[in-house]
XYZ file of C-alpha atoms in Angstrom:
534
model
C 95.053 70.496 38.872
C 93.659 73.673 40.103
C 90.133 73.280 41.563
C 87.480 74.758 39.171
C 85.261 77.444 39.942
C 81.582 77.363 41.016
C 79.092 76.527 38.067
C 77.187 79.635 38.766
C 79.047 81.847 36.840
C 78.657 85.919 36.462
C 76.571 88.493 39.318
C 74.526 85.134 40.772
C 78.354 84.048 42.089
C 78.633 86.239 44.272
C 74.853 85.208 45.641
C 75.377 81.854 45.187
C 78.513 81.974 47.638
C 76.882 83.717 50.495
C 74.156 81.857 50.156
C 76.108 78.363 50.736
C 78.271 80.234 53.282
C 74.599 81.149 54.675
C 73.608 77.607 54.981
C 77.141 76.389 56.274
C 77.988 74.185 53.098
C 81.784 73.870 53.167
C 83.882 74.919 50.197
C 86.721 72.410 48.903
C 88.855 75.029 47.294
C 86.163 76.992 45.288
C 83.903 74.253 44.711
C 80.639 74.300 46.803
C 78.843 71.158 48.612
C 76.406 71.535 45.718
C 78.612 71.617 42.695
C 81.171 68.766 44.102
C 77.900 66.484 42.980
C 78.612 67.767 39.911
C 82.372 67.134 39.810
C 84.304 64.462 40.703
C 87.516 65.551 42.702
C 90.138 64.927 45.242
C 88.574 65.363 48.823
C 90.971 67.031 51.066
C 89.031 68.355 53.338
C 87.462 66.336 56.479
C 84.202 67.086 56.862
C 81.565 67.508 53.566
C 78.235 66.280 54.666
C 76.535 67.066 58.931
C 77.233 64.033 60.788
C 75.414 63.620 64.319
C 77.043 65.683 67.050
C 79.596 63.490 69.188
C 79.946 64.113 72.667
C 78.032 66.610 74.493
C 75.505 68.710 72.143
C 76.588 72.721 72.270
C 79.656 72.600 74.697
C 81.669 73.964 71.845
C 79.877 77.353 72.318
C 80.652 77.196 75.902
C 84.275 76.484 76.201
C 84.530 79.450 73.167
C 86.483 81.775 75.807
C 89.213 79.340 75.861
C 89.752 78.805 72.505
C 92.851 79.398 71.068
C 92.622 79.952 66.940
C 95.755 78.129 65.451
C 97.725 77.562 62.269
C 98.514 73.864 62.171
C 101.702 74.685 60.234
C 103.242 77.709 62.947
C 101.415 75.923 65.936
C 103.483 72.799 65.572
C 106.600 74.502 65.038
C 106.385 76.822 68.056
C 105.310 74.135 70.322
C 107.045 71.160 68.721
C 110.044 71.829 66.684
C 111.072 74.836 68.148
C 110.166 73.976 71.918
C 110.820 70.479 71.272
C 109.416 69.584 74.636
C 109.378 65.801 73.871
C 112.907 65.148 72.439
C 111.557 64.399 68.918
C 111.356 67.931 67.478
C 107.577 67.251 66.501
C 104.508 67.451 68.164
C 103.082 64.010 69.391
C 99.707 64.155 67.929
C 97.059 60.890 68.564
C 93.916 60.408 66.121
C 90.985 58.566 66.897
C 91.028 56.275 63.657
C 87.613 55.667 64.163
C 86.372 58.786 64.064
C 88.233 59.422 60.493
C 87.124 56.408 58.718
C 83.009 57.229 59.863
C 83.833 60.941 58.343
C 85.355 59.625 55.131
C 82.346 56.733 54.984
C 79.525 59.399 55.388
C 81.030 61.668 53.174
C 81.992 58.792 50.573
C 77.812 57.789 50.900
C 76.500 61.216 50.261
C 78.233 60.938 47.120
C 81.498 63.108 47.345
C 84.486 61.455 46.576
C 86.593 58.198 48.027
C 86.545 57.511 51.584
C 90.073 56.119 51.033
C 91.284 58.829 49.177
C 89.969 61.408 52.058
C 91.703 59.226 54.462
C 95.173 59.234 52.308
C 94.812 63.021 51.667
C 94.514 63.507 55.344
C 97.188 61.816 56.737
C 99.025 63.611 53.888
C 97.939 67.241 54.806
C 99.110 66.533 58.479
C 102.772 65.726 57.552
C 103.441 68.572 55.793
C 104.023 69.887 59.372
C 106.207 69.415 62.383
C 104.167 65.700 64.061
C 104.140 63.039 64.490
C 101.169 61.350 64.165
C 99.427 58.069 66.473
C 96.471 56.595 65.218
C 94.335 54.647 67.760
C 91.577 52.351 66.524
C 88.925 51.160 68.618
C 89.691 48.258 70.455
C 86.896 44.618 71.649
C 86.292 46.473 75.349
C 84.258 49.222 74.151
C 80.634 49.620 74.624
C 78.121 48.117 72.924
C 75.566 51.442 72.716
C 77.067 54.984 71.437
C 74.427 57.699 70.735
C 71.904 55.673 70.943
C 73.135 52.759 68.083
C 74.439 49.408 69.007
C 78.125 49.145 67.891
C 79.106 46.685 65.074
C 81.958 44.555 66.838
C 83.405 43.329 63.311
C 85.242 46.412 62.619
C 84.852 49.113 60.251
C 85.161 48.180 56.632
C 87.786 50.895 55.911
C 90.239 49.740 58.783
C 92.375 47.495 56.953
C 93.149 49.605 54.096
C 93.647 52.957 56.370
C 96.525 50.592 58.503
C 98.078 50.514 55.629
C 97.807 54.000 54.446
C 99.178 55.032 57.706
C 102.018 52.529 57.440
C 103.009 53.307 54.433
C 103.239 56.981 55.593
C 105.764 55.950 58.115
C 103.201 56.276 61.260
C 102.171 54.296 63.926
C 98.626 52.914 65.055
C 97.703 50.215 67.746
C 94.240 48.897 68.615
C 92.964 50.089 72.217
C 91.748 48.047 74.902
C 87.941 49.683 74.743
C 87.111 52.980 73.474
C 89.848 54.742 71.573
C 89.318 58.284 72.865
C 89.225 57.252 76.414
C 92.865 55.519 75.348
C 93.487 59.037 73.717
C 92.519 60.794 76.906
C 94.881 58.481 78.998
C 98.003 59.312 76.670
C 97.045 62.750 77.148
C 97.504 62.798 81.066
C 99.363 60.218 82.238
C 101.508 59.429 79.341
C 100.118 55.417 79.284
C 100.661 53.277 76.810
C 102.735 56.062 75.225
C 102.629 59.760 76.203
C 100.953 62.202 73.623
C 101.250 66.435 73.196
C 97.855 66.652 72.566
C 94.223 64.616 71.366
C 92.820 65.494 67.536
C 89.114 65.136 67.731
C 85.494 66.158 67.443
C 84.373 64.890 70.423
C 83.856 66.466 73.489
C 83.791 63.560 75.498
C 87.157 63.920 75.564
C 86.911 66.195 78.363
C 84.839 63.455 80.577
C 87.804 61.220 79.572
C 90.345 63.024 81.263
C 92.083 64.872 77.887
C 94.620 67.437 79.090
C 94.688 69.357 75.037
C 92.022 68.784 72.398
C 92.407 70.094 68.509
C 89.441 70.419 66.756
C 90.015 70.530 63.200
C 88.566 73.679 61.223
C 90.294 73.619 57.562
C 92.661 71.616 55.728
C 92.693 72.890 52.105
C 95.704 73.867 50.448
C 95.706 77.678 51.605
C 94.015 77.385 55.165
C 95.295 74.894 57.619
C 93.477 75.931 60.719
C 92.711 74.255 64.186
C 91.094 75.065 67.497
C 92.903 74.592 70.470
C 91.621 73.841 74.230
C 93.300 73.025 77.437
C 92.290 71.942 80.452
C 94.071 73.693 83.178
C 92.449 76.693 80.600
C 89.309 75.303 80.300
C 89.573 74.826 84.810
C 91.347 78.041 85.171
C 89.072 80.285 83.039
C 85.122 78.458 83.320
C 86.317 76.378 86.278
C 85.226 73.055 85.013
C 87.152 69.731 86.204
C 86.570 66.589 84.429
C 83.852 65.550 86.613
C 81.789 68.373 85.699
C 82.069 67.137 81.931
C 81.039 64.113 83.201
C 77.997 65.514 85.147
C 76.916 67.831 82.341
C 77.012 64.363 79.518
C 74.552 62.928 81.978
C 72.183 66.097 81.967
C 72.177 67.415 78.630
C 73.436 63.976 76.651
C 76.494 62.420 75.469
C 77.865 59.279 73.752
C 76.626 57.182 76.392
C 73.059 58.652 77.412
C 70.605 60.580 75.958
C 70.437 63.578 78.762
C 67.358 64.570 80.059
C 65.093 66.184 77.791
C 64.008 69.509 79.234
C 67.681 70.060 80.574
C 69.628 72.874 78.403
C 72.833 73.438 78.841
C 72.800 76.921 80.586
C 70.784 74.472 83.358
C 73.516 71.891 83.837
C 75.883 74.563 83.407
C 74.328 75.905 86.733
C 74.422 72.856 88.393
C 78.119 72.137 87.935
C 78.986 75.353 89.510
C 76.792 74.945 92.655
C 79.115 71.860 93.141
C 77.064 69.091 91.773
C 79.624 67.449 89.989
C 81.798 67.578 92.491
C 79.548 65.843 94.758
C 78.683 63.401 92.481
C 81.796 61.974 92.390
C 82.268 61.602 95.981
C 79.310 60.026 96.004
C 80.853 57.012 94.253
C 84.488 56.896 94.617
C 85.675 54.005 96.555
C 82.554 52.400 97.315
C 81.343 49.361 96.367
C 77.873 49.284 94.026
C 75.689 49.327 96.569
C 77.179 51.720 98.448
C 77.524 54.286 95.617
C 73.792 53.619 94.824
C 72.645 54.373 98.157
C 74.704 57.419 97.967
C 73.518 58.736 94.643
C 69.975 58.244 95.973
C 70.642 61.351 98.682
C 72.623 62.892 95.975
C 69.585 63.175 93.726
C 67.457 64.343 96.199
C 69.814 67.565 97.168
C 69.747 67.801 93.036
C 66.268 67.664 92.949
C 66.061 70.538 95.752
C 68.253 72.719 93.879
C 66.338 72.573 90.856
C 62.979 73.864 92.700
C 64.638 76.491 94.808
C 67.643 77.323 92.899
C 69.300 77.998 96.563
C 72.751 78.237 95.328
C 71.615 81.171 92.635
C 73.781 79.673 89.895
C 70.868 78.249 87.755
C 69.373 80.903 85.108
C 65.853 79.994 87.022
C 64.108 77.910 89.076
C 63.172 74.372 87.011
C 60.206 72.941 89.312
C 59.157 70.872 86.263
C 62.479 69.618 85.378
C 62.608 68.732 89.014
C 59.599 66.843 88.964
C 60.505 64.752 85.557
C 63.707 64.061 86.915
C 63.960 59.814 86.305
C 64.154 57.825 89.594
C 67.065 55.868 87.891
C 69.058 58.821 87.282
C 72.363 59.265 87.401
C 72.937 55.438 86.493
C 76.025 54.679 87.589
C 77.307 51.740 84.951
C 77.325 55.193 82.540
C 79.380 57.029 85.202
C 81.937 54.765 85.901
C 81.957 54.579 81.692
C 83.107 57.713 81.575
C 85.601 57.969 85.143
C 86.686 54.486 84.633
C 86.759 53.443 81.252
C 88.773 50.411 79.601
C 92.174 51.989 78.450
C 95.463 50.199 77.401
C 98.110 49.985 79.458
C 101.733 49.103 78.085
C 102.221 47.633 75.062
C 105.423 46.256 74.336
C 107.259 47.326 71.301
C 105.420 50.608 70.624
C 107.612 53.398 69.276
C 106.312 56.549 67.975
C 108.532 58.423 65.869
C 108.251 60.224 63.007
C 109.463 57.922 59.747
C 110.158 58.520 55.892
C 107.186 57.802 54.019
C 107.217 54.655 52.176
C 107.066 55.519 48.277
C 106.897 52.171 47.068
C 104.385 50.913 49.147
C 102.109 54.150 48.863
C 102.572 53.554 45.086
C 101.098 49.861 45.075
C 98.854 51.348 47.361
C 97.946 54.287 45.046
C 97.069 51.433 42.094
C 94.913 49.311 43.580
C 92.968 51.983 45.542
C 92.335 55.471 43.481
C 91.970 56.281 39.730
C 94.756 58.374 39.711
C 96.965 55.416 40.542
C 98.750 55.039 37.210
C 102.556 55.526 36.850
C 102.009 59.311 35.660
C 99.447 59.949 38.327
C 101.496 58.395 41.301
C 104.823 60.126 40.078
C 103.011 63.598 39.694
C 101.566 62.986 43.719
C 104.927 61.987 44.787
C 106.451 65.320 43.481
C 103.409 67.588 44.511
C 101.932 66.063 47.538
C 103.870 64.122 49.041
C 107.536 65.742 48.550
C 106.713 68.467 51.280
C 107.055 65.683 53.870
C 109.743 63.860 52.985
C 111.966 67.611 53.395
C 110.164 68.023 56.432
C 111.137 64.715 57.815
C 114.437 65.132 56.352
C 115.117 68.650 58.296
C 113.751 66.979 61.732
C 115.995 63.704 61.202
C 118.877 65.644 60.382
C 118.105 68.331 63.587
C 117.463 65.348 65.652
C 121.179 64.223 64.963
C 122.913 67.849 65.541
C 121.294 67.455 69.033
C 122.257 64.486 69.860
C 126.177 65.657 68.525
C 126.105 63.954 65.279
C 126.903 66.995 62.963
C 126.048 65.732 59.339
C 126.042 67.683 56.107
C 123.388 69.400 54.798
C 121.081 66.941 53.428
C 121.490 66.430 49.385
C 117.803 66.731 48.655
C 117.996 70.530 49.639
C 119.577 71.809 46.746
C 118.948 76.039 46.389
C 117.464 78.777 48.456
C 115.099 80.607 45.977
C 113.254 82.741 47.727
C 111.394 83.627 50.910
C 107.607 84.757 52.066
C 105.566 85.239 54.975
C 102.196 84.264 54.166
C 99.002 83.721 56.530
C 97.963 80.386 55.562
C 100.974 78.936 57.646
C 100.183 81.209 60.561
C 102.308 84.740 58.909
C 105.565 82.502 59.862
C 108.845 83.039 57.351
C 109.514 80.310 54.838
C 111.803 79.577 52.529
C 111.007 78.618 48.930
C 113.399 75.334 48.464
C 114.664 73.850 44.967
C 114.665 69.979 45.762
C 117.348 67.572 44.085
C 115.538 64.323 44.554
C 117.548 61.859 42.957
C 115.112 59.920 39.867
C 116.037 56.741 41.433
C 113.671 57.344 44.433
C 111.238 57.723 41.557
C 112.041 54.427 40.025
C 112.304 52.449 43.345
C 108.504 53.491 44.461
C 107.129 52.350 41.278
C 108.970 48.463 41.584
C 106.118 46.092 42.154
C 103.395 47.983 40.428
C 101.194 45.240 38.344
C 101.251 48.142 35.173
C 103.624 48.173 32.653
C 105.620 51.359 33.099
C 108.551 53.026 31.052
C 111.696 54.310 32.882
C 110.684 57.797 33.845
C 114.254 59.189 32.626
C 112.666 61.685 30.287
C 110.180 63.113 32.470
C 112.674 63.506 35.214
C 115.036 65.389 33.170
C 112.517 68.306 32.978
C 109.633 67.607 35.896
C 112.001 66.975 38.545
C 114.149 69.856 38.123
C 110.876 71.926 38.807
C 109.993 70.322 42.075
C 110.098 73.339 44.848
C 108.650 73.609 48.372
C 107.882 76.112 50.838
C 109.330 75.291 54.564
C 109.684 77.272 57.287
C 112.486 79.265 57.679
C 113.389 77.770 61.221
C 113.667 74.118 59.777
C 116.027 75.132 57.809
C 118.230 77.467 59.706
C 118.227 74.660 62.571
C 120.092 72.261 60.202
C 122.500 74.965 58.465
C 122.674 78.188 58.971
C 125.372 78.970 57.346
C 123.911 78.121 54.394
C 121.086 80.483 55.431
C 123.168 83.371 55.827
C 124.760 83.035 52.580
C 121.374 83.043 50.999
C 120.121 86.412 53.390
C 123.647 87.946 53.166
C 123.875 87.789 49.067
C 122.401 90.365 46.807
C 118.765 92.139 48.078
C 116.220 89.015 48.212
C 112.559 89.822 48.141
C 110.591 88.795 50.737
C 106.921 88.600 50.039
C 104.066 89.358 52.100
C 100.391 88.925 51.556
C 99.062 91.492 54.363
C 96.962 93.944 52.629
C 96.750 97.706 55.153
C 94.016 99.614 54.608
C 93.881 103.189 55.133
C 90.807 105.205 53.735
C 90.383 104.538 49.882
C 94.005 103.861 49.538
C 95.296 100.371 50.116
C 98.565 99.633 51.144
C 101.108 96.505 51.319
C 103.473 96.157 53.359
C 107.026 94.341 51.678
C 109.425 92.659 53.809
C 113.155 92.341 52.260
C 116.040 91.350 53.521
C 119.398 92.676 53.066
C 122.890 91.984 54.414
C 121.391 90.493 57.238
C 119.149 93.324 57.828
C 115.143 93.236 57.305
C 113.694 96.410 55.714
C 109.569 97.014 55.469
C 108.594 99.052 52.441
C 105.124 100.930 52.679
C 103.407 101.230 49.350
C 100.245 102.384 47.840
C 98.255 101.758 44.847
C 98.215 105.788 44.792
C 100.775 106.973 41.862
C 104.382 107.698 43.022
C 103.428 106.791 46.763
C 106.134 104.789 48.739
């Protein structure tokens, strides 16, 4: 059902919206922060409510020259399906599970919506494009402070019912040894217990963990899938940070781990890790035994403290006598150092295959009727078709690549049944996608709902006019990868209309710009909303 509108209706709209947009509420289609506690709805979107900063406070403005703006949707198929650097014709994404279920919780206790529905939706919104997805929970070796709270070893209350969300979605998930993003880090780099493309998180730690690629998460509504991207060797290359300096600049300003010094701002330890502090910091410890590395971050703090009075180097925005003069004779303490340079991580663990996997209907279904409201047979048929049907073509197209490049030719697959039509459109990133007519065969239907505890009548009616309906956009490449023949017939047939949703402006006139193709050949028509202008 289509979101509904604000409840300010008429000219205060319009000042109701910037005025939320003002005071950074976030919008879940068009419905406000305010007006959701008005509404009950669907939460697709991961973050509804502030939640304490993780990691180190206002890095995020700092590392903004090397962030790279991305569409989830074209981002994944460059790099992953199209690249296909890891063999699987996805990118290899790994999730701090943790992180997700405190989101959903917060959000669920301000009052907007089901944590376990967030957490479903999520894991939904992510298949719809070329992953595959690792979830890592937090493992018994982690530490017993983070920002200040003492961790709860029992688990969170939400973990047994996400492991089976995410199991039921055909993904994978394993419990780390200690902290999951330091695990997350380690897949990152080295590739241990299971190599990774790239880290999904909030948390800047991830740097002082050693993460080569971090996505930060920015929308995932319907029309707006966005991300931002960072890299390391960018994040070196361009600001010339290592992952020592994270570490150094955590212990000055604050991170998971430590509260910071008070009077230190960031420009300050900013200063300091480019006069070489953090490098020196961690030859102060390396390879020496406690006592040792003690003794040697004494002399270290003292050439710290002199740089703050005299700012010798000329890399500090001034000099900080007083900062200088609070600085605690117990800092840097090095059990939070060696936290971050030496964390627990997991090391191999047997068995563990990530891959990408059908969904599993049925047991989403008995899934869908225990947890969420909408979990009737109408409800869970209706999310199957809308929701959930995207990623089972998606998986199909990568399975059925996967086999052509290994030298198994196979058919097309019967579930894509008719070109229709094809776009470019900028909520997946301006890439070209194909409007596909799915045959899904009713039985699937009837097999997912087996097991449900609700009486239920065969669905043979609704299928003979809902499931001729069901159509999905995928990108053009999936498809041509697994038959292009097929593709050509479609491009190659009478004109098709390619539709575009980039608007050109040009004084009071306003153009669009119409892609179509024909006999192979792409033509762009200019027009105007100016009479008999083409």
């Amino acid at each position: 059902m289509a979101p509904k509108r604000c409840c300010i209706t008429g000219a205060l709209h319009y000042v109701h919206t910037r005025l939320c947009r003002a005071l950074r509420w976030v919008y879940v289609g068009e419905l406000c922060l305010l007006c959701q506690l008005r509404q009950a709805s669907i939460v697709t979107s991961p973050l509804l409510v502030p939640l304490p900063t993780m990691g180190i406070p206002k890095i995020w403005m700092e590392l903004k020259q090397v962030e790279e703006n991305i569409s989830i949707i074209s981002h994944t198929l460059s790099a992953g399906f199209l690249a296909n650097p890891s063999g699987t014709r996805t990118m290899l994404i790994g999730i701090d599970a943790s992180a997700w279920m405190h989101c959903a919780a917060a959000n669920e206790k301000s009052g907007h919506g089901n944590a376990r529905q967030e957490l479903w939706a999520r894991v939904e919104r992510f298949l719809t494009a070329a992953v595959t997805l690792v979830f890592v929970f937090d493992g018994p070796g982690r530490p017993g402070l983070k920002n200040g709270r003492r961790i709860c070893k029992n688990g969170h209350r939400l973990t047994g019912d996400f492991k089976k969300i995410i199991e039921a979605f055909g993904c994978a998930w394993f419990t780390a040894a200690g902290e999951a993003e330091a695990t997350l880090a380690n897949m990152s780099s080295v590739g241990i217990p299971v190599p990774i493309d790239i880290v999904q998180s909030d948390d800047s730690d991830c740097f002082a963990f050693g993460a080569s690629a971090v996505l930060r998460i920015r929308s995932e509504d319907k029309k707006n899938f966005q991300a931002s991207r960072y890299s390391a060797a960018d994040i070196s290359q361009t600001l010339g940070l290592s992952r020592v300096d994270f570490v150094l600049i955590a212990l000055l300003v604050g991170g998971d781990y430590y509260d910071g010094l008070g009077n230190c701002g960031i420009a300050t330890a900013l200063g300091l890790v480019r006069a070489g502090f953090g490098a020196t910091l961690s030859k102060a410890i390396e390879g020496k035994s406690n006592n040792a590395a003690r003794h040697a971050l004494l002399a270290w703090r003292e050439e710290l403290k002199q740089e703050l009075q005299t700012n010798a180097s000329g890399m500090l925005p001034t000099r900080k006598p007083a900062l200088a003069q609070s600085l605690p004779s117990s800092f840097p303490k090095l059990d939070i150092i060696r936290l971050y340079l030496h964390p627990i991580v997991s090391e191999d663990i047997p068995g563990l295959v990530i891959q990408r996997r059908m969904p599993n209907l049925n047991a989403l279904a008995i899934l869908a009727e225990r947890l969420f409201n909408w979990g009737h047979i109408a409800g869970i048929v209706k999310r199957i078709s809308s929701r959930i049907l995207p990623s089972l073509v998606v998986t199909t197209l990568i399975t059925s690549t996967l086999a052509n490049d290994h030298g198994q030719a196979s058919p097309r697959p019967p579930i894509l049944k008719r070109i229709e039509r094809e776009r470019i459109h900028p909520s997946t990133g301006n890439i070209r996608e194909f409007r596909i007519s799915v045959a899904l065969d009713p039985a699937i239907l009837n097999d997912a709902l087996i097991g449900l505890t609700s009486e239920h009548e065969p669905i043979g009616s609704w299928s003979e006019t809902e499931v001729t309906k069901m159509r999905v956009w995928i990108p053009a490449s999936m498809v041509e990868a697994v038959d292009r023949s097929w593709v050509l017939d479609f491009r190659c047939g009478p004109a098709v209309g390619t539709k575009t949703s980039q608007k050109i402006q040009g004084g009071s006139t306003r153009y669009t710009a119409i892609s179509t193709t024909f006999r192979g050949h792409e033509q762009i028509l200019i027009m105007s909303d100016s009479d008999g202008e083409l």
